[in-house]
PDB file of C-alpha atoms and ligand atoms in Angstrom:
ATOM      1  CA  UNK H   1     -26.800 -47.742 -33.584  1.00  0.00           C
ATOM      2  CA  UNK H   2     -25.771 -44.224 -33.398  1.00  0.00           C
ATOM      3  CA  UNK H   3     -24.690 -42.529 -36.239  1.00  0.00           C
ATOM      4  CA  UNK H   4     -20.863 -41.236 -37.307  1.00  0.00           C
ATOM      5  CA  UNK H   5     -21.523 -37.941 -38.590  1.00  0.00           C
ATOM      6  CA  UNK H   6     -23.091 -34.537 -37.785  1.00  0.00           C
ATOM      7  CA  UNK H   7     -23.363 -31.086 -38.634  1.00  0.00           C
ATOM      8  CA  UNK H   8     -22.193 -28.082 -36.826  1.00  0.00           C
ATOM      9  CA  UNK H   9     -21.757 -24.606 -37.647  1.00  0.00           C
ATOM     10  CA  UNK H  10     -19.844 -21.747 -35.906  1.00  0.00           C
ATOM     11  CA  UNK H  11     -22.510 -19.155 -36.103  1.00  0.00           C
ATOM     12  CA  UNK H  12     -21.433 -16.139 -37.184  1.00  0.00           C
ATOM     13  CA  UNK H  13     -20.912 -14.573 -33.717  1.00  0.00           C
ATOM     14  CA  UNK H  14     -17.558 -16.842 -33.401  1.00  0.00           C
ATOM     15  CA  UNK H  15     -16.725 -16.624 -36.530  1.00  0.00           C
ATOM     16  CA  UNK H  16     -16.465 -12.854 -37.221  1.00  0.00           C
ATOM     17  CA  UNK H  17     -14.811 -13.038 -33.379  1.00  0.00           C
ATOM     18  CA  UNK H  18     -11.862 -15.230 -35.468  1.00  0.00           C
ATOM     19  CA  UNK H  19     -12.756 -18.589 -33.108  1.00  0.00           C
ATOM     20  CA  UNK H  20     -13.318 -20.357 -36.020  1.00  0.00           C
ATOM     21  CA  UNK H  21     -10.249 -22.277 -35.657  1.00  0.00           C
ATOM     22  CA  UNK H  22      -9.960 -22.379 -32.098  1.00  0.00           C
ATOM     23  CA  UNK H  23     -13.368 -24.215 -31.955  1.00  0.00           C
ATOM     24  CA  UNK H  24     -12.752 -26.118 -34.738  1.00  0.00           C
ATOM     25  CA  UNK H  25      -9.048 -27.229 -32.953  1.00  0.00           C
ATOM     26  CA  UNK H  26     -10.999 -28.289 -30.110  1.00  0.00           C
ATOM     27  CA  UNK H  27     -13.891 -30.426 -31.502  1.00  0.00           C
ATOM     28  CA  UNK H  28     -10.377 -32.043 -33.649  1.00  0.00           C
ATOM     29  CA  UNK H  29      -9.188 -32.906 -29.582  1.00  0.00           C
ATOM     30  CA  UNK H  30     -12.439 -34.438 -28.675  1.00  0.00           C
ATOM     31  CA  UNK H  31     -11.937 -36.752 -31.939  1.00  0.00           C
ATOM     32  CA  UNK H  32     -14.136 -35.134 -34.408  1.00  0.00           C
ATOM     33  CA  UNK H  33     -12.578 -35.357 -37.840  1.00  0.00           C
ATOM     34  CA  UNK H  34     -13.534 -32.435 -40.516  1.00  0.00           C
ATOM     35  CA  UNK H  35     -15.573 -34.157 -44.077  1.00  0.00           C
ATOM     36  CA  UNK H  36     -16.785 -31.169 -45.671  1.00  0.00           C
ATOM     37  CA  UNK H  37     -16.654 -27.143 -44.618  1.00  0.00           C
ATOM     38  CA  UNK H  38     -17.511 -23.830 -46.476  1.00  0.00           C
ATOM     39  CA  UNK H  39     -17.793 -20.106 -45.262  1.00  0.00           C
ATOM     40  CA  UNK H  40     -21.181 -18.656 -46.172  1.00  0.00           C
ATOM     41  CA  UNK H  41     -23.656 -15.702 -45.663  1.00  0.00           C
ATOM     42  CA  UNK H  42     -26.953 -16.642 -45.511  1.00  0.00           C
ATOM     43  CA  UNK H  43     -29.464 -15.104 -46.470  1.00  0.00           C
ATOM     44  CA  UNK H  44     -32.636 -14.612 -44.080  1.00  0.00           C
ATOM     45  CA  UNK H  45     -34.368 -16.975 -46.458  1.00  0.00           C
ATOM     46  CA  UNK H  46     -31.761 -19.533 -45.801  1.00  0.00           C
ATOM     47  CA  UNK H  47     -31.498 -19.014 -42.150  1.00  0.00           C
ATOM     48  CA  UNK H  48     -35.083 -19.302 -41.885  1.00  0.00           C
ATOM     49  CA  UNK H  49     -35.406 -22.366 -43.644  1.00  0.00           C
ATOM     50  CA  UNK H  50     -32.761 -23.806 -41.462  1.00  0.00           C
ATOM     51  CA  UNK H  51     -34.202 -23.029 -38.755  1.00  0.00           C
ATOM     52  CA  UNK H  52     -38.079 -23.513 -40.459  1.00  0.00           C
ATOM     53  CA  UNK H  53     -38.580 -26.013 -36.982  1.00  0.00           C
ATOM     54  CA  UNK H  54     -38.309 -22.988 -34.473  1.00  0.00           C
ATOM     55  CA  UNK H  55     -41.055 -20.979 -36.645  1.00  0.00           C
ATOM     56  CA  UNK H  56     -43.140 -20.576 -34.149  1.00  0.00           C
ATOM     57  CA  UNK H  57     -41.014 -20.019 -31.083  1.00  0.00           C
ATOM     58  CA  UNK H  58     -40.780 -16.172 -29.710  1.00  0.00           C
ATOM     59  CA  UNK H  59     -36.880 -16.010 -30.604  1.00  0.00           C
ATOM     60  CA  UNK H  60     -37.484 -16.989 -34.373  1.00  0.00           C
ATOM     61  CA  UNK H  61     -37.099 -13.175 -35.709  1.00  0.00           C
ATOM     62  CA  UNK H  62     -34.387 -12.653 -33.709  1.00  0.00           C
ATOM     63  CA  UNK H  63     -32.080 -16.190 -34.254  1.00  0.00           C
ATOM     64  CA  UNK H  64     -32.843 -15.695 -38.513  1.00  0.00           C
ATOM     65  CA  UNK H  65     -31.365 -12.446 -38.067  1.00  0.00           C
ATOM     66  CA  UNK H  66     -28.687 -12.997 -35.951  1.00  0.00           C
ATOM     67  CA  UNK H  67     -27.559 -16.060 -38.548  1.00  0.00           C
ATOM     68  CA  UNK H  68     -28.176 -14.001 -41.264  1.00  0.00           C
ATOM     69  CA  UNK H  69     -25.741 -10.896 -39.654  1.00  0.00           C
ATOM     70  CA  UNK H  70     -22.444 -12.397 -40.970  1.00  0.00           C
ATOM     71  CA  UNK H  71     -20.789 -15.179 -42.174  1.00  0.00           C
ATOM     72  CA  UNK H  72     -21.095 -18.417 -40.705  1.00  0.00           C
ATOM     73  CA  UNK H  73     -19.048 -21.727 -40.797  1.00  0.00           C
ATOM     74  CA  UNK H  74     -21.104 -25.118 -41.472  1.00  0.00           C
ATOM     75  CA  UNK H  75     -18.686 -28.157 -40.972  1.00  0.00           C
ATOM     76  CA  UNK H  76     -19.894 -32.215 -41.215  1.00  0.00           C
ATOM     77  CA  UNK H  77     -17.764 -33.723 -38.680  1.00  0.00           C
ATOM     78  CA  UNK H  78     -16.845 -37.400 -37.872  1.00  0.00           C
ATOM     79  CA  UNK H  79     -16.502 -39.912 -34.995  1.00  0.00           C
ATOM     80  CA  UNK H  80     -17.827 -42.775 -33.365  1.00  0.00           C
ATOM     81  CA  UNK H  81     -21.336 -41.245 -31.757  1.00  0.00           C
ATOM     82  CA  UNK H  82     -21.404 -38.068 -33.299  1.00  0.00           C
ATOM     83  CA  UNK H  83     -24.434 -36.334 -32.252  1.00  0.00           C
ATOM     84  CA  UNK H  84     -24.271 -36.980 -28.827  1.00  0.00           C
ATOM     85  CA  UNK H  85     -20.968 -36.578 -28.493  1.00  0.00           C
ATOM     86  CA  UNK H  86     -20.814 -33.221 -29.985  1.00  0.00           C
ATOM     87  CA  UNK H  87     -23.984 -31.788 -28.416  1.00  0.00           C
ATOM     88  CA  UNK H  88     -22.177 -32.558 -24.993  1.00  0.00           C
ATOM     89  CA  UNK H  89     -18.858 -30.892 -26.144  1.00  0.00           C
ATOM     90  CA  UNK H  90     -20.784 -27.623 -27.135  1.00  0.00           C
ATOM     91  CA  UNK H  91     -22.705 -27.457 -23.927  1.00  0.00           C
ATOM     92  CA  UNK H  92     -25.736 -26.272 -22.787  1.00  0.00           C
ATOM     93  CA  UNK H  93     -27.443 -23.497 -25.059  1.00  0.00           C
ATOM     94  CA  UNK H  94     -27.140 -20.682 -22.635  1.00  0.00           C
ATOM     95  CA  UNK H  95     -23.727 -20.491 -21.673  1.00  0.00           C
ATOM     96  CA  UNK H  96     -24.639 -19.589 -18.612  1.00  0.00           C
ATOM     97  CA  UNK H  97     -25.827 -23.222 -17.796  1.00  0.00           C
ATOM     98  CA  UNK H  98     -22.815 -24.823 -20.044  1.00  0.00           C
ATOM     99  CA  UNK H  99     -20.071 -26.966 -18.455  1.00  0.00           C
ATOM    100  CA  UNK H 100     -17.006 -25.905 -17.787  1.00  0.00           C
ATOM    101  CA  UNK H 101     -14.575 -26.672 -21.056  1.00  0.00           C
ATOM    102  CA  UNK H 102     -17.542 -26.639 -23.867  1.00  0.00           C
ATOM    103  CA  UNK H 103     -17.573 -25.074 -26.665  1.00  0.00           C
ATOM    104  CA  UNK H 104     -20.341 -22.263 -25.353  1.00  0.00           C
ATOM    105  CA  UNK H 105     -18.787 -21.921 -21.959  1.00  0.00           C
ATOM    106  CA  UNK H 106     -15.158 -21.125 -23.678  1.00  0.00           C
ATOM    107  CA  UNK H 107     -16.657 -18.914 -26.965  1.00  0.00           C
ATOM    108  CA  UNK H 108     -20.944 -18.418 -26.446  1.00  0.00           C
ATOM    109  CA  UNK H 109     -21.626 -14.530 -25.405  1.00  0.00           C
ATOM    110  CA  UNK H 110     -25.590 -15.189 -24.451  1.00  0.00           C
ATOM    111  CA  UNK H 111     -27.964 -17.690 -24.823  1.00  0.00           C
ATOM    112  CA  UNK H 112     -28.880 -16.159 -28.544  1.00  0.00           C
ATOM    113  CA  UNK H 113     -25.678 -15.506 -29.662  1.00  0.00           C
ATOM    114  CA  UNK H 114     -23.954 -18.841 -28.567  1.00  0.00           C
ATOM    115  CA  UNK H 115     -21.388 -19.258 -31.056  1.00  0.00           C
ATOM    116  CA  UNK H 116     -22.258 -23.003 -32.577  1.00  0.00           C
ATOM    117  CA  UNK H 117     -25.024 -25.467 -33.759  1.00  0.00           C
ATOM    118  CA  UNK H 118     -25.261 -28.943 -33.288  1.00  0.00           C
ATOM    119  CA  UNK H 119     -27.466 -31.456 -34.800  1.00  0.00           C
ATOM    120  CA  UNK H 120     -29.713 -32.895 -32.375  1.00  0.00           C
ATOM    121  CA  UNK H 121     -30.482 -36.191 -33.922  1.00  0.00           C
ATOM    122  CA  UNK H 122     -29.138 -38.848 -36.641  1.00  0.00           C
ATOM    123  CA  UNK H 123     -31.951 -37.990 -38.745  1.00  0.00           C
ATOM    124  CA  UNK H 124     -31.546 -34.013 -38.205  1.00  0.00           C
ATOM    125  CA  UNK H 125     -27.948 -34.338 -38.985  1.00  0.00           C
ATOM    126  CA  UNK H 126     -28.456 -36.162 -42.702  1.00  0.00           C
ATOM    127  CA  UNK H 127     -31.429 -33.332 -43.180  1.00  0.00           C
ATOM    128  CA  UNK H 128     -27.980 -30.940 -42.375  1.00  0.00           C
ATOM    129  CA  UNK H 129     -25.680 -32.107 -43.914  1.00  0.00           C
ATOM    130  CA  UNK H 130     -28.067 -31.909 -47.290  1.00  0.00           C
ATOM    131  CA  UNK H 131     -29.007 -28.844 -46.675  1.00  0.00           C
ATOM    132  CA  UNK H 132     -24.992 -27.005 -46.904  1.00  0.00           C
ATOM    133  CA  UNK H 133     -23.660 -29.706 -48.564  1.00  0.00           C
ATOM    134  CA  UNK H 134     -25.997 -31.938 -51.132  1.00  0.00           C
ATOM    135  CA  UNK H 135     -23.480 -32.889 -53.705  1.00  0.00           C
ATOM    136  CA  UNK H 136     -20.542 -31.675 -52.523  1.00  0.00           C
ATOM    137  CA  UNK H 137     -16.993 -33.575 -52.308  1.00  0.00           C
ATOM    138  CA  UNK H 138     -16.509 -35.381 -49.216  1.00  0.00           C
ATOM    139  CA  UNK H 139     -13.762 -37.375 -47.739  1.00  0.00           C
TER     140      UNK H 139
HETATM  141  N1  UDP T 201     -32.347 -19.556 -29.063  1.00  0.00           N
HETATM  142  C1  UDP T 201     -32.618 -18.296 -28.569  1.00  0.00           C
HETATM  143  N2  UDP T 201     -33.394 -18.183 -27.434  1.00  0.00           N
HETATM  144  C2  UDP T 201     -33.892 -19.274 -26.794  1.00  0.00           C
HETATM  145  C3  UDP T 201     -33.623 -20.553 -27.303  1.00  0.00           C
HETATM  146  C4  UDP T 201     -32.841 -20.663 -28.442  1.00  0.00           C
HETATM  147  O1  UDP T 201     -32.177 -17.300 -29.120  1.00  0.00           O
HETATM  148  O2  UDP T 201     -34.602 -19.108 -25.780  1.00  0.00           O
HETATM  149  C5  UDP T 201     -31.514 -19.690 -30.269  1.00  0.00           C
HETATM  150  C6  UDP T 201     -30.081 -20.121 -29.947  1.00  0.00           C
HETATM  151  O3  UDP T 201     -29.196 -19.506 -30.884  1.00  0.00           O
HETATM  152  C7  UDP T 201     -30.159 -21.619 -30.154  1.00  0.00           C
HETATM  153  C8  UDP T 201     -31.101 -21.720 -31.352  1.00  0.00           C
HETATM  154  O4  UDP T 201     -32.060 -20.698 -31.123  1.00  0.00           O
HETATM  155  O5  UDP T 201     -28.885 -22.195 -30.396  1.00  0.00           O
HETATM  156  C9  UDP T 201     -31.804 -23.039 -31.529  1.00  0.00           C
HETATM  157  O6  UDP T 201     -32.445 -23.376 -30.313  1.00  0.00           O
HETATM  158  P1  UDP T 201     -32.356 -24.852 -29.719  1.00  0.00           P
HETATM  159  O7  UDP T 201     -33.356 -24.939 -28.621  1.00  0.00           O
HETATM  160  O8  UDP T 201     -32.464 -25.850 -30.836  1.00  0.00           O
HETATM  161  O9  UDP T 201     -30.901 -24.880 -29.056  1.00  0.00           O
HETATM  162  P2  UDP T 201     -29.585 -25.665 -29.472  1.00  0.00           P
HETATM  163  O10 UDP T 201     -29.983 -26.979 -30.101  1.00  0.00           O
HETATM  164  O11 UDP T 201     -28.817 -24.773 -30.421  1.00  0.00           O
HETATM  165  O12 UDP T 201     -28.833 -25.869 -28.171  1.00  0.00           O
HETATM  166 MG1   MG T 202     -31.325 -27.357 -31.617  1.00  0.00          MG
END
């Protein structure tokens, strides 16, 4: 059965644009409920470990430092379905090819810089969620 939680962040793109809370208002509407959250900068080390799956793709360099540019929002969410559900409420990862109404349609400015993560799988999100917040307080 599908999982109830996930991981998202509002990449730093959105979040030094001040649509943190916009975004995060709207993933509230579609019935995601907020566990955990913290504001960080990560450093390329961090970014690149996050990311360690997309090591060998050409836009590596590039994503690393565009996560690393800024601060950046990481949020474990809640609801029935969550990874599914949220991956179709943040759209397609160009915006140019994202429905009308998702999060990258509404706040993404190219397929790079496209405002928010999602996990794409129950086991990717618990891997998440450890990585910003092992042993943190959660409700
Ligand atoms: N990305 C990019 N160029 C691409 C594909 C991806 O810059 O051609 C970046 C983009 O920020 C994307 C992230 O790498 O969100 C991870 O890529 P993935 O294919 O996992 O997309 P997502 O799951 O975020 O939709
Ligand atoms: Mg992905």
């Amino acid at each position: 059965m599908a999982g109830r939680h996930t991981l998202t962040i509002v990449k730093p793109d959105a979040f030094g644009a001040g649509k943190a809370g916009l975004i995060i208002a709207l993933l509230e509407k579609h019935g995601f409920v907020v566990k955990a959250a913290r504001v960080m900068h990560l450093s390329t080390e961090q970014a690149g470990g996050f990311y360690a799956v997309h090591a060998a793709r050409p836009f590596y360099g590039e994503l690393v430092e565009f996560m690393s540019s800024g601060p950046c929002m990481p949020l474990l969410l809640e609801r029935d379905d969550a990874v599914a559900t949220l991956r179709t409420v943040i759209g397609a990862t160009d915006p140019a090819e994202a429905a009308e109404g998702t999060v990258r349609k509404l706040y993404a400015e190219s397929k790079g810089r496209n405002a928010i993560h999602a996990s794409d799988s129950d086991e990717n999100a618990a891997i998440e969620a450890a990585f910003f917040f092992a042993g943190a307080d959660t409700i």
